[in-house]
Every structure is written in structure tokens, then in C-alpha cells.
mmCIF file of C-alpha atoms in Angstrom:
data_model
loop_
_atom_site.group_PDB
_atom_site.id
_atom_site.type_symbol
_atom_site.label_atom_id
_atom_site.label_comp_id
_atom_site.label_asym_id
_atom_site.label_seq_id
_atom_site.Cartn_x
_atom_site.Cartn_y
_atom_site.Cartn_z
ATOM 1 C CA UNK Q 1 0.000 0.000 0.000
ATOM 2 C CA UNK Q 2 2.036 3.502 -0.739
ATOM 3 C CA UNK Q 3 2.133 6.470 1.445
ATOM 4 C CA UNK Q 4 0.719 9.446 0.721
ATOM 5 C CA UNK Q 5 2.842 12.274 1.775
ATOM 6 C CA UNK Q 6 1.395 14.927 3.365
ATOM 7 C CA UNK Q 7 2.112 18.401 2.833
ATOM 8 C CA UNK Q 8 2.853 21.255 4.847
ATOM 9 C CA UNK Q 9 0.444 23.954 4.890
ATOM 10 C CA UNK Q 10 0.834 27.721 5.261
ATOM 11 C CA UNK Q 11 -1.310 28.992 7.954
ATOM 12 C CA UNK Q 12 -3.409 31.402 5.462
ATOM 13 C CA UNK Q 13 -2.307 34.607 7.782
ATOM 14 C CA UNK Q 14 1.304 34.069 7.165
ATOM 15 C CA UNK Q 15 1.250 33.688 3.825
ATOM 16 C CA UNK Q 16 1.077 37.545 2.712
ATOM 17 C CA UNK Q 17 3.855 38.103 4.914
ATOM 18 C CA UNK Q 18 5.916 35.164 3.371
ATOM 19 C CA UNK Q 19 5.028 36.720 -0.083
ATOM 20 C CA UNK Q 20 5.806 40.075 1.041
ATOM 21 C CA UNK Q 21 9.351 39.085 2.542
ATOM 22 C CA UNK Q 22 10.128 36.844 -0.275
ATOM 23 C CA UNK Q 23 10.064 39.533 -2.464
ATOM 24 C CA UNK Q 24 11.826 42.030 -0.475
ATOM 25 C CA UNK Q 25 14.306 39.598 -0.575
ATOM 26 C CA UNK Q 26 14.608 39.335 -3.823
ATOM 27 C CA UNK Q 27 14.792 42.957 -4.708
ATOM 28 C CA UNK Q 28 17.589 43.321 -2.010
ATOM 29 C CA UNK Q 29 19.744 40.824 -3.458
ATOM 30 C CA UNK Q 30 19.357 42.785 -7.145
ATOM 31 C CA UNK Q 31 20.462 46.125 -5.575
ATOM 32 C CA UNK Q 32 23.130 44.577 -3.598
ATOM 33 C CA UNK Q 33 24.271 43.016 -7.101
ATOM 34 C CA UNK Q 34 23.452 46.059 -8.732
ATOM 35 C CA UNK Q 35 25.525 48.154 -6.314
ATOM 36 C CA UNK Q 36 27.443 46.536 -4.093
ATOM 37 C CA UNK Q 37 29.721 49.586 -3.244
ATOM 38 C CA UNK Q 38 26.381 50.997 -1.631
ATOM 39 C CA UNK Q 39 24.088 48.091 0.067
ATOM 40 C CA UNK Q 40 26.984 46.794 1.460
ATOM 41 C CA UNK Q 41 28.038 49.957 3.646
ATOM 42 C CA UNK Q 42 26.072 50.667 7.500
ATOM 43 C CA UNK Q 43 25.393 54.308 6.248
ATOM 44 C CA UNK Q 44 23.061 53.742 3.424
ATOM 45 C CA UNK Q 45 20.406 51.757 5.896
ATOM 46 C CA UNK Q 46 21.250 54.423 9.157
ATOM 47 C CA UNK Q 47 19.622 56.823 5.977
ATOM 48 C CA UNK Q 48 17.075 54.707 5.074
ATOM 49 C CA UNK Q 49 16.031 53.965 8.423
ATOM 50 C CA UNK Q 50 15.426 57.957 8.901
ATOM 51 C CA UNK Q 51 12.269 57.536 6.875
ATOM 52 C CA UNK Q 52 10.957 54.717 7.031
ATOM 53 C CA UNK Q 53 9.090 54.360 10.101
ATOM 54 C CA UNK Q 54 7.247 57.664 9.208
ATOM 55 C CA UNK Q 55 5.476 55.668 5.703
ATOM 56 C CA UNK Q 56 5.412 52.825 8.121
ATOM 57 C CA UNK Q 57 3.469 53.712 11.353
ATOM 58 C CA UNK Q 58 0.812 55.749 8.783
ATOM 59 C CA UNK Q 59 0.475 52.495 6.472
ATOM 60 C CA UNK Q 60 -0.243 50.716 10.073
ATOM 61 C CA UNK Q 61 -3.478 52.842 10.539
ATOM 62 C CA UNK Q 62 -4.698 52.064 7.040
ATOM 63 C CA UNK Q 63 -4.341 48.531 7.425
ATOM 64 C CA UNK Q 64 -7.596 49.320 9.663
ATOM 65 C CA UNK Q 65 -9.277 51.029 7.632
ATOM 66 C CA UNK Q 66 -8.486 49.275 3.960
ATOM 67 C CA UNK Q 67 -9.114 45.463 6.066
ATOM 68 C CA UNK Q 68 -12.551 47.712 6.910
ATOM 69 C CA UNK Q 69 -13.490 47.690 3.771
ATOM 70 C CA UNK Q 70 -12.922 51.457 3.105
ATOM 71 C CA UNK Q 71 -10.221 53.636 2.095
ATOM 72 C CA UNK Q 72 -8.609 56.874 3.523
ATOM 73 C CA UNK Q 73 -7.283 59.509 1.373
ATOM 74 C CA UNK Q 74 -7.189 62.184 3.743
ATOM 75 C CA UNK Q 75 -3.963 61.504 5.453
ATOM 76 C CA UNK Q 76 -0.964 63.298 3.874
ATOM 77 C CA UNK Q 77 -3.510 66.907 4.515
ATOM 78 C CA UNK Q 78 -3.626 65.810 8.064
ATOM 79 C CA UNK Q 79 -0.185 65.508 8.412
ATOM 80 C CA UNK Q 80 0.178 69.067 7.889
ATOM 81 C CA UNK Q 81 -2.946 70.092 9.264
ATOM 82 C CA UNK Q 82 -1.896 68.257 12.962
ATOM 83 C CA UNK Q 83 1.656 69.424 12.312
ATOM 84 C CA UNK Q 84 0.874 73.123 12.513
ATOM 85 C CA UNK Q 85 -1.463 72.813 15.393
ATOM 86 C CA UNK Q 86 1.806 71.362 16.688
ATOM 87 C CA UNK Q 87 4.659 74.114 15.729
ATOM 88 C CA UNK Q 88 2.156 76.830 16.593
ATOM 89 C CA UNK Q 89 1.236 75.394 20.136
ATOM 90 C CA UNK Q 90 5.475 74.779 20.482
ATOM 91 C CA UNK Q 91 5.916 78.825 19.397
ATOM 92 C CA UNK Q 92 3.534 80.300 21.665
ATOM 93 C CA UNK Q 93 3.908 77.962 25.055
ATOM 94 C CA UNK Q 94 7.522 78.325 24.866
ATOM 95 C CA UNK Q 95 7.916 74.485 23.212
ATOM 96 C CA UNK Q 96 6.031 72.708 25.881
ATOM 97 C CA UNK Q 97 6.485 69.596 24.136
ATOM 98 C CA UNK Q 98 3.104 68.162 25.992
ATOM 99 C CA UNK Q 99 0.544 70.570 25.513
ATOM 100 C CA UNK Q 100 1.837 70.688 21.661
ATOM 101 C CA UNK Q 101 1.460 67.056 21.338
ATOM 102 C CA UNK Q 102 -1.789 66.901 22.946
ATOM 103 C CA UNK Q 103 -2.936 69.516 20.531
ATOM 104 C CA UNK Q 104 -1.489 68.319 17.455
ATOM 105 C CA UNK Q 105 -2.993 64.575 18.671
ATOM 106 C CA UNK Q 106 -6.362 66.113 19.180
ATOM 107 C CA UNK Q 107 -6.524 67.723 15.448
ATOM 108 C CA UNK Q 108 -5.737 64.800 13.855
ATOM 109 C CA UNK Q 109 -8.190 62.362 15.968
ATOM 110 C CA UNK Q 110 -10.403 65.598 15.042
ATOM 111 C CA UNK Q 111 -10.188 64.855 11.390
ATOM 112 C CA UNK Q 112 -10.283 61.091 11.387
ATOM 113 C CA UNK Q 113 -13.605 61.486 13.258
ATOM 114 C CA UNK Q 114 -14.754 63.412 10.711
ATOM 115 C CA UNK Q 115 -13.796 61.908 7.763
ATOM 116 C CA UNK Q 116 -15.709 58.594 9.933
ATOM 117 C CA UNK Q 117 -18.943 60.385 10.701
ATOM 118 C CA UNK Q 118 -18.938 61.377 6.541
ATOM 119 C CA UNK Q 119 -18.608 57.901 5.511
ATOM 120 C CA UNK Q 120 -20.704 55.914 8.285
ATOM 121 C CA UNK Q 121 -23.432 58.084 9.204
ATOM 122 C CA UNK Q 122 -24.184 59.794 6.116
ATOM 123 C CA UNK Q 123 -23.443 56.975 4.251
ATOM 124 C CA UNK Q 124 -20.467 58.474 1.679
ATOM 125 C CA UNK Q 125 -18.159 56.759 -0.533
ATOM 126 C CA UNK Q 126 -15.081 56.674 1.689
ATOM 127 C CA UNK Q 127 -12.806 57.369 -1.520
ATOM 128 C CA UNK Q 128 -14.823 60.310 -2.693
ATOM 129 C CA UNK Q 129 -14.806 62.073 0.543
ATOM 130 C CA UNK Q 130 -11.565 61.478 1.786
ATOM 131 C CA UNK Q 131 -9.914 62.660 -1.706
ATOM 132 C CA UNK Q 132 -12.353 65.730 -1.281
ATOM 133 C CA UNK Q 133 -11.185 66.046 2.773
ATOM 134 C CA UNK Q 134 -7.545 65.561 1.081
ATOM 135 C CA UNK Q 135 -8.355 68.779 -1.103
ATOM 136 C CA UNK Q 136 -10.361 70.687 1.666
ATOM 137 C CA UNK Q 137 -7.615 70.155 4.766
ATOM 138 C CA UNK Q 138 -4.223 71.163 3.020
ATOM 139 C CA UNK Q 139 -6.657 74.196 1.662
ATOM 140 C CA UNK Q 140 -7.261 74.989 5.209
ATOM 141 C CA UNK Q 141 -3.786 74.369 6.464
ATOM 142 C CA UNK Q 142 -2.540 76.637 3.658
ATOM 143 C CA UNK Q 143 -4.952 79.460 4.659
ATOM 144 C CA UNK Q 144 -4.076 79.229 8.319
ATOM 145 C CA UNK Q 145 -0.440 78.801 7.877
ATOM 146 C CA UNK Q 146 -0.444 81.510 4.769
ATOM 147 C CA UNK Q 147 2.667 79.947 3.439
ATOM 148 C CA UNK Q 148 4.941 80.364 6.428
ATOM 149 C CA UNK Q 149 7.703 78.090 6.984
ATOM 150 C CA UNK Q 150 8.838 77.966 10.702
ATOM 151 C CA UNK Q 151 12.506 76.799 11.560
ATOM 152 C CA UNK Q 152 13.072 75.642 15.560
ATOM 153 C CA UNK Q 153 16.566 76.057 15.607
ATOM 154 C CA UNK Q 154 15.832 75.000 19.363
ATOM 155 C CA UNK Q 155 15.008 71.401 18.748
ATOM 156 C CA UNK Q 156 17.698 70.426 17.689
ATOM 157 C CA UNK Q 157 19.636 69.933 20.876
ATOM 158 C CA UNK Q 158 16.488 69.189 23.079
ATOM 159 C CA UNK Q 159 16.246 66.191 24.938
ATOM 160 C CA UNK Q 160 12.879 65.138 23.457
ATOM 161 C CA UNK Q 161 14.274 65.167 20.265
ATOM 162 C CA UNK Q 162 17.290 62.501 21.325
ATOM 163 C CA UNK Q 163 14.114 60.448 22.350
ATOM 164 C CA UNK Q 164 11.939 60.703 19.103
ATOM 165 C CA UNK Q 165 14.420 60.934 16.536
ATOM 166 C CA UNK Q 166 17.941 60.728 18.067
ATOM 167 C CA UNK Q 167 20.125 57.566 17.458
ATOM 168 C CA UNK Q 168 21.290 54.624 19.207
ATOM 169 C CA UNK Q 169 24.316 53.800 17.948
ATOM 170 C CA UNK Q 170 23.717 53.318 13.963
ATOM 171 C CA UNK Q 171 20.070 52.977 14.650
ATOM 172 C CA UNK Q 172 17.670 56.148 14.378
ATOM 173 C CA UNK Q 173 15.233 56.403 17.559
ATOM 174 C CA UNK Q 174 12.428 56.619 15.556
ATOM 175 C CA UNK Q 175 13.421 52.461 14.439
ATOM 176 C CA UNK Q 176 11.876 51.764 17.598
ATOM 177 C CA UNK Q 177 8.971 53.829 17.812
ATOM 178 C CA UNK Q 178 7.866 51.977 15.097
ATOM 179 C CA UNK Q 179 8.330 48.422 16.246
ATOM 180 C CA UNK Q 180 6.455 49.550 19.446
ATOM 181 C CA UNK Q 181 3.326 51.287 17.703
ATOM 182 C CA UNK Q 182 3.512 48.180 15.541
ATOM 183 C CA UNK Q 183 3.579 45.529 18.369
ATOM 184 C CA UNK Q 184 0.978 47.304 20.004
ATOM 185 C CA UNK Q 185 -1.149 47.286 16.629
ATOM 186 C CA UNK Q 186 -0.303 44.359 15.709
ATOM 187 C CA UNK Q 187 -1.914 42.777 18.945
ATOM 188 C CA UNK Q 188 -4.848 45.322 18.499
ATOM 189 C CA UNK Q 189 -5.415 43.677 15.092
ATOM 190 C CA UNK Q 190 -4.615 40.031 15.063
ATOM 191 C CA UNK Q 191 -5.655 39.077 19.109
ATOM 192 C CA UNK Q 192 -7.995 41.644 20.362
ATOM 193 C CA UNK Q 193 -11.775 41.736 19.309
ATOM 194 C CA UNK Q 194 -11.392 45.182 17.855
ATOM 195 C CA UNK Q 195 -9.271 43.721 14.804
ATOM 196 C CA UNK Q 196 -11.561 40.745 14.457
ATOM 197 C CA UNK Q 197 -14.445 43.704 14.388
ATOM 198 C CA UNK Q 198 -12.752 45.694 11.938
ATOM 199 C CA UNK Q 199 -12.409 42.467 9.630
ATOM 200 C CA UNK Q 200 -15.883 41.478 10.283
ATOM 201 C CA UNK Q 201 -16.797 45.048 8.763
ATOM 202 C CA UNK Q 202 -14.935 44.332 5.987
ATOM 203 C CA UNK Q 203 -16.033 41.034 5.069
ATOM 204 C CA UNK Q 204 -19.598 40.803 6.371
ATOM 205 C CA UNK Q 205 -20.829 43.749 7.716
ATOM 206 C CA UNK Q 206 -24.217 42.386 8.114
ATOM 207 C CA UNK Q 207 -23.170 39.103 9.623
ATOM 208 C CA UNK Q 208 -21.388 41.571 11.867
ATOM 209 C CA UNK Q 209 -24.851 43.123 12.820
ATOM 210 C CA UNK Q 210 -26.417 40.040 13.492
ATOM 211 C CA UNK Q 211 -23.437 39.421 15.724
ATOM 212 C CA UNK Q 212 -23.924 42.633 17.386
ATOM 213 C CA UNK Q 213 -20.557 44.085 16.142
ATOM 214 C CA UNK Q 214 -20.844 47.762 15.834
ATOM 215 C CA UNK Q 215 -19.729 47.994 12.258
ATOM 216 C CA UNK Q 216 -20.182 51.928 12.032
ATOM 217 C CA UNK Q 217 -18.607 52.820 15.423
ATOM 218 C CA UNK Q 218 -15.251 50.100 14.348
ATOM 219 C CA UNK Q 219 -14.875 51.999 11.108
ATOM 220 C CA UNK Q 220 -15.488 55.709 12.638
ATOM 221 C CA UNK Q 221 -12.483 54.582 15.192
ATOM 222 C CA UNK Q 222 -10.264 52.735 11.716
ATOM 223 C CA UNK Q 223 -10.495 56.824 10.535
ATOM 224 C CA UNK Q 224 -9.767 57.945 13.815
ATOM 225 C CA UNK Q 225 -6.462 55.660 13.784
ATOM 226 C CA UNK Q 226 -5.795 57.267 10.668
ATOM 227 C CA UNK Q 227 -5.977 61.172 12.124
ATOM 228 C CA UNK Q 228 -3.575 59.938 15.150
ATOM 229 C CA UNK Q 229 -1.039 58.288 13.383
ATOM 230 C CA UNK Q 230 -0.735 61.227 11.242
ATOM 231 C CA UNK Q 231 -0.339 63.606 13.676
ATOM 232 C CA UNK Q 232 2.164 61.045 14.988
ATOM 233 C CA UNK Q 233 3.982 61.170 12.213
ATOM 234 C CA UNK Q 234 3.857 65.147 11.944
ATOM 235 C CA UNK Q 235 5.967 65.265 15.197
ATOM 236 C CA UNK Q 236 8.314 63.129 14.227
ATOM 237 C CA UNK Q 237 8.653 64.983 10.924
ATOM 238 C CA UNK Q 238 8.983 68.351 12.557
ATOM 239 C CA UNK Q 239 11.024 67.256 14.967
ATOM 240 C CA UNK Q 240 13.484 65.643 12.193
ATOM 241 C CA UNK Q 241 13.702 68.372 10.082
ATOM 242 C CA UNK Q 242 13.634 71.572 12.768
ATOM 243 C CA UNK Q 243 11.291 73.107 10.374
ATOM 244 C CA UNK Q 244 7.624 72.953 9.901
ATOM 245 C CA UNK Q 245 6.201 73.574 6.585
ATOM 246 C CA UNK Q 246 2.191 73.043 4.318
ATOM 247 C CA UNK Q 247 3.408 71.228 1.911
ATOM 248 C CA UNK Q 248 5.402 68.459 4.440
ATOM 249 C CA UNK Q 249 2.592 65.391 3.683
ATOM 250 C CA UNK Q 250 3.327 65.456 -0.106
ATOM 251 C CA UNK Q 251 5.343 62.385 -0.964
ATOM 252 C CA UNK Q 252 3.219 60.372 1.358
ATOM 253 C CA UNK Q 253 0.015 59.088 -0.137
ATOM 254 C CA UNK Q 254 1.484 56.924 -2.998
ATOM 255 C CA UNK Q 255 4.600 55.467 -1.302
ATOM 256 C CA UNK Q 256 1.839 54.638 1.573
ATOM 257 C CA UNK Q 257 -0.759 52.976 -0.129
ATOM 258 C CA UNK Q 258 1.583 50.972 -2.145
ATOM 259 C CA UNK Q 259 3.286 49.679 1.073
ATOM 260 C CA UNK Q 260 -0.417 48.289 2.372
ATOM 261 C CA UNK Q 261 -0.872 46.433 -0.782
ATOM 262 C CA UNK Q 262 2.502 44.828 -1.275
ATOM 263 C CA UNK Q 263 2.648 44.631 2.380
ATOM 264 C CA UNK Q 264 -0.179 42.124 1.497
ATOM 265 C CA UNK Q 265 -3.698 43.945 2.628
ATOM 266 C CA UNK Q 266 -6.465 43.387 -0.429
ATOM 267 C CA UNK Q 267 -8.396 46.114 -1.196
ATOM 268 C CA UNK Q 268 -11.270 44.504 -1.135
ATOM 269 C CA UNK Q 269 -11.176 44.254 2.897
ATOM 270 C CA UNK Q 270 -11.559 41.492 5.306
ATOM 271 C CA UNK Q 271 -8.399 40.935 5.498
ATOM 272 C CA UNK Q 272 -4.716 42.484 6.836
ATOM 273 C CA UNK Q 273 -1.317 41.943 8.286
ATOM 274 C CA UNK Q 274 0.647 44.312 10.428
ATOM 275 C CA UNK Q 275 4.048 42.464 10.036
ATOM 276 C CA UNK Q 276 3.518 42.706 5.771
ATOM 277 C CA UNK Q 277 3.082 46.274 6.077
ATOM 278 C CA UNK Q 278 6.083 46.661 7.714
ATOM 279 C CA UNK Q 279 7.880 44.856 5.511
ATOM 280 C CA UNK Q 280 5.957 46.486 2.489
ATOM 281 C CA UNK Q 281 6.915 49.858 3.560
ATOM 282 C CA UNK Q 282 10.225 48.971 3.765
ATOM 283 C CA UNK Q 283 10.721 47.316 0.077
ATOM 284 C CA UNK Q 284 9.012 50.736 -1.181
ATOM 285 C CA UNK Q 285 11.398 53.288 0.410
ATOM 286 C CA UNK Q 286 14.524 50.883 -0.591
ATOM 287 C CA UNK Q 287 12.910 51.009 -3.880
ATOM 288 C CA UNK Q 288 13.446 55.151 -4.228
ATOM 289 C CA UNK Q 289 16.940 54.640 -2.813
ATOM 290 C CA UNK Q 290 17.866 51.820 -4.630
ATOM 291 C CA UNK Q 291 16.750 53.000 -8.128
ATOM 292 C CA UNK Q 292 19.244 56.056 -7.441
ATOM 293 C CA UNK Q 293 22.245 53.723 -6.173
ATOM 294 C CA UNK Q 294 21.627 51.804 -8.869
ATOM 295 C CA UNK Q 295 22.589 54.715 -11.522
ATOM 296 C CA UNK Q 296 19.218 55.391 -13.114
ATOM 297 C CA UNK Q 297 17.699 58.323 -12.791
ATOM 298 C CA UNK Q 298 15.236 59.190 -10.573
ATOM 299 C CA UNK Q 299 12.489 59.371 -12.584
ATOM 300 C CA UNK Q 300 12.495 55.706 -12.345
ATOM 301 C CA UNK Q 301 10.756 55.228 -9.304
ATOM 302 C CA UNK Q 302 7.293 55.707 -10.238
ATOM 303 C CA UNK Q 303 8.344 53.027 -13.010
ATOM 304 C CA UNK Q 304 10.000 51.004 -9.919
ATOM 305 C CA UNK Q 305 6.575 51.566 -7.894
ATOM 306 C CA UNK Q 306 4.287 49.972 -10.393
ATOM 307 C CA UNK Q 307 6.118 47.397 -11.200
ATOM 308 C CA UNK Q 308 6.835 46.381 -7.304
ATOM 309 C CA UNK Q 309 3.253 46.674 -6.695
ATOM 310 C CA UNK Q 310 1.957 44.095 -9.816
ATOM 311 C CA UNK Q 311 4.662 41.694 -9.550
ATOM 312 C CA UNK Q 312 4.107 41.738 -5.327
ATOM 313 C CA UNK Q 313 0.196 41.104 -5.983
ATOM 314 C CA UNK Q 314 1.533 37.966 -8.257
ATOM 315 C CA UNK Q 315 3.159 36.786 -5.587
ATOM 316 C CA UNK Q 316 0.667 37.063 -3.330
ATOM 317 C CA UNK Q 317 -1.547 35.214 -5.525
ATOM 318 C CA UNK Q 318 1.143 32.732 -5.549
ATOM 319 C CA UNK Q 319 0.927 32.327 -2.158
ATOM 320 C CA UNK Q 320 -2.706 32.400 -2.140
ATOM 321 C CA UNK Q 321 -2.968 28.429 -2.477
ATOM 322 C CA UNK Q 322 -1.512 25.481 -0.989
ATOM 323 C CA UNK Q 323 2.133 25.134 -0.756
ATOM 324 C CA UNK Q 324 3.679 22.013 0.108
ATOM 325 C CA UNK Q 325 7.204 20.329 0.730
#
């Protein structure tokens, strides 16, 4: 009688991240043969690792929101928007770093709840309103700001910024903000009933009902998420720079979205994984480095972006079925 031999099966949660890492590996090894003299030096990733836990803890809030079943747009207006609240609460309390946080934390929850209430309760297309919010918020921030940029020359020696963006050893600070905001989503997501909620809403929001999930109030707090982590990420951007300016969320909202989906999150919602996005954000800033190192010209990164994201949904799909050894 033969023996069937049984296969090993992929838990279906891991596979986006296997997909996700596979193919970061695989574009690492192609720079690193590409240009050695640069992916094989400390200093490149110490530089790399300046930005990327800014795309990174804002792709972590729409992981929420896209696994919802919706879609935020809003985010790189907010950024601004919760980033002047913050310089202008720093100029005029003599940088009390707490009340300007609190502020700048309270505009961006501000928005999110908004931008929640517009799509739950009156019952709005999420993309429509949140690419109109986009519009409406850096239009406000520009008003209110009237095209200022402010420099804080004091920061830069402060001991708050050593803790949000200083360096331990090669390491930027902000590296470990983001595994902690991403440890503590990650549990929020995959083992607490708020991310089983917020993939109920995506997947079967009337199943959810019948439950007695509150699908409206999960995806009001998904956009409120959104508003926080942006203002997050507008302190750490001041606060990196010494300089507050409107236009400091541009460069955000493609390099973003395209780390959810090749971190593994489907649009179509349901479904999400903290540890893809991570690794997601990280193939798409090494893609805008690497495409420079490399010796092309920049202008190849939006070529780099697209093809990263349709080859990574291939994989994906790959990964989709049963794999065996």
C-alpha cells in the first residue's frame, strides 16, 4: 500500500507576509548586485532607516481602515494640518512639548472622526470624501499657515528630540517607535476583538450586525487611527527636520498605499497583516533609494513603484494556495 505524503500547509495569515518578505528579498539581493559599493556599507540603511518608520506607522493605521473595507485619502492633509497645530502650540507655550502634542494629537483624531462620521453616518463613498477632505484640509492648512515656513533652531539639541528621533548607535530612535506602535497594533489587530471587528466590517458587515458588532462605530475609530497616526507622524517629521512647513505630507500618499498592498492587505477588505506592512513599507522606500544607487535616474521610481506593486500582488496570488514540501 504507498504512502501518501502529506504536505505542509501555510497557515493562510502568514502567507502575505511570506510573499511580502520573499520579495523584499529578492529585490535586495538585485540592488546589492546592482551596487554593491552601496548596500553593502552601514550608512546607506542608518539613511534609510530615517524615513521609514514615518510611511510605516501611517500604512499601520490604514491597514484598519483598507481590512474595513474602506479607504482613507485624507492623510498626507492631516499631516500638515496636525503638524501646525503642533509648531504653533510649540511657538507660543515656549515648546512645551506636551501641551503641543496633545494639541497636534487632538486635530488629527479631530479629522479622522470626521472623515468617519462622513462615511458611516451619512453613508459616503469613503474614496470620494476622503480625496475631497484631502483637497479641503491642506486648503485649510494653507490658509491658516499663509505659506509660512517655521525653523526651531531649538530642537535640535532638546532632549525630546534625542528620544523621538535621536540615534542609538547606527540605529535612528524613531526604528523603535515603530516596532512599538507596531507591536501594540499588531496585537490590536490580530488578538484583540477590535481587529476581528474591523475584519468582520470588511467582510460581512451584516453578519457583523447580526453578531452585534458595531460595524459603524469600528470603522469611525479605523479613521480615527488614521488622524492619530498622522499627527504622529507630523511630530516626528517636525522634529526631524527643525522646520515645519504646508506642503510636508506630499510624498506620502502613494509610497503609503503601495506599502499596504505589497505589504499584502487586499483592497477589497476582510483581510490584513501588520508584520507585511512593515515589511511592504520597507521594500518601497529601498525602492526610491535603490533605483538612485543603482545609476538610473530618478524618474524611475514611479516606473520602480508599479512594477513592485503588480509583480508583489503575483506573488501574493502565488501564495494564495496550498504550498507544500
Amino acid at each position: 500500500m504507498s504512502k501518501v505524503k502529506k504536505g505542509y500547509v501555510i497557515p493562510e495569515r502568514f502567507r502575505p507576509v511570506l510573499g511580502a518578505f520573499m520579495f523584499f528579498v529578492l529585490m535586495m539581493v538585485i540592488f546589492i548586485a546592482a551596487a554593491p559599493e552601496v548596500f553593502l556599507t552601514v550608512g546607506i540603511y542608518t539613511a534609510i532607516f530615517l524615513s521609514l518608520p514615518l510611511f510605516a506607522i501611517m500604512g499601520l493605521s490604514l491597514v484598519f481602515v483598507t481590512a474595513a473595507g474602506e479607504i482613507d485619502l485624507a492623510f498626507p492633509s492631516i499631516i500638515p494640518l496636525a503638524g501646525l497645530a503642533f509648531a504653533w502650540t510649540l511657538q507660543q507655550t515656549n515648546f512645551n512639548f506636551a501641551l503641543a502634542a496633545l494639541f497636534c494629537i487632538a486635530v488629527g483624531l479631530a479629522c479622522g472622526l470626521l472623515n468617519g462620521y462622513l462615511v458611516t453616518k451619512l453613508g459616503l463613498s469613503s474614496l470620494i470624501t476622503t480625496l475631497g477632505m484631502n483637497f479641503a484640509l491642506i486648503g485649510l492648512t494653507n490658509v491658516l499657515n499663509n505659506g509660512e515656513v517655521r525653523t526651531f533652531s531649538e530642537l535640535n539639541d532638546s532632549a525630546v528630540r534625542s528620544i523621538l528621533v535621536g540615534s542609538f548607535g547606527p540605529i535612528p530612535a524613531q526604528m523603535f517607535w515603530l516596532a512599538g506602535i507596531a507591536l501594540v497594533l499588531g496585537m490590536l489587530f490580530h488578538r484583540h476583538k477590535f481587529g476581528l471587528h474591523v475584519r468582520v466590517a470588511g467582510d460581512n458587515p451584516e453578519a457583523g450586525r447580526a453578531m452585534g458588532v458595531n460595524i459603524e462605530r469600528t470603522k469611525i475609530l479605523c479613521f480615527v487611527l488614521v488622524g492619530v497616526c498622522a499627527a504622529i507622524v507630523g511630530i516626528l517629521g517636525i522634529y526631524l527636520n527643525s522646520t515645519y512647513f504646508s506642503t510636508m505630507g506630499e510624498g506620502y500618499l502613494l509610497p503609503t498605499l503601495a506599502a499596504v498592498f505589497v505589504g499584502g492587505t487586499p483592497v477589497t477588505g476582510g483581510k490584513g497583516t501588520i508584520g507585511g506592512l512593515v515589511i511592504g513599507a520597507a521594500t518601497v522606500v529601498f525602492i526610491q533609494t535603490g533605483v538612485v544607487a543603482t545609476g538610473l535616474d530618478g524618474y524611475w521610481t514611479s516606473l520602480g513603484f508599479g512594477v513592485v506593486i503588480v509583480l508583489s500582488l503575483l506573488g501574493h496570488r502565488k501564495f494564495s494556495g496550498r504550498l507544500t514540501r
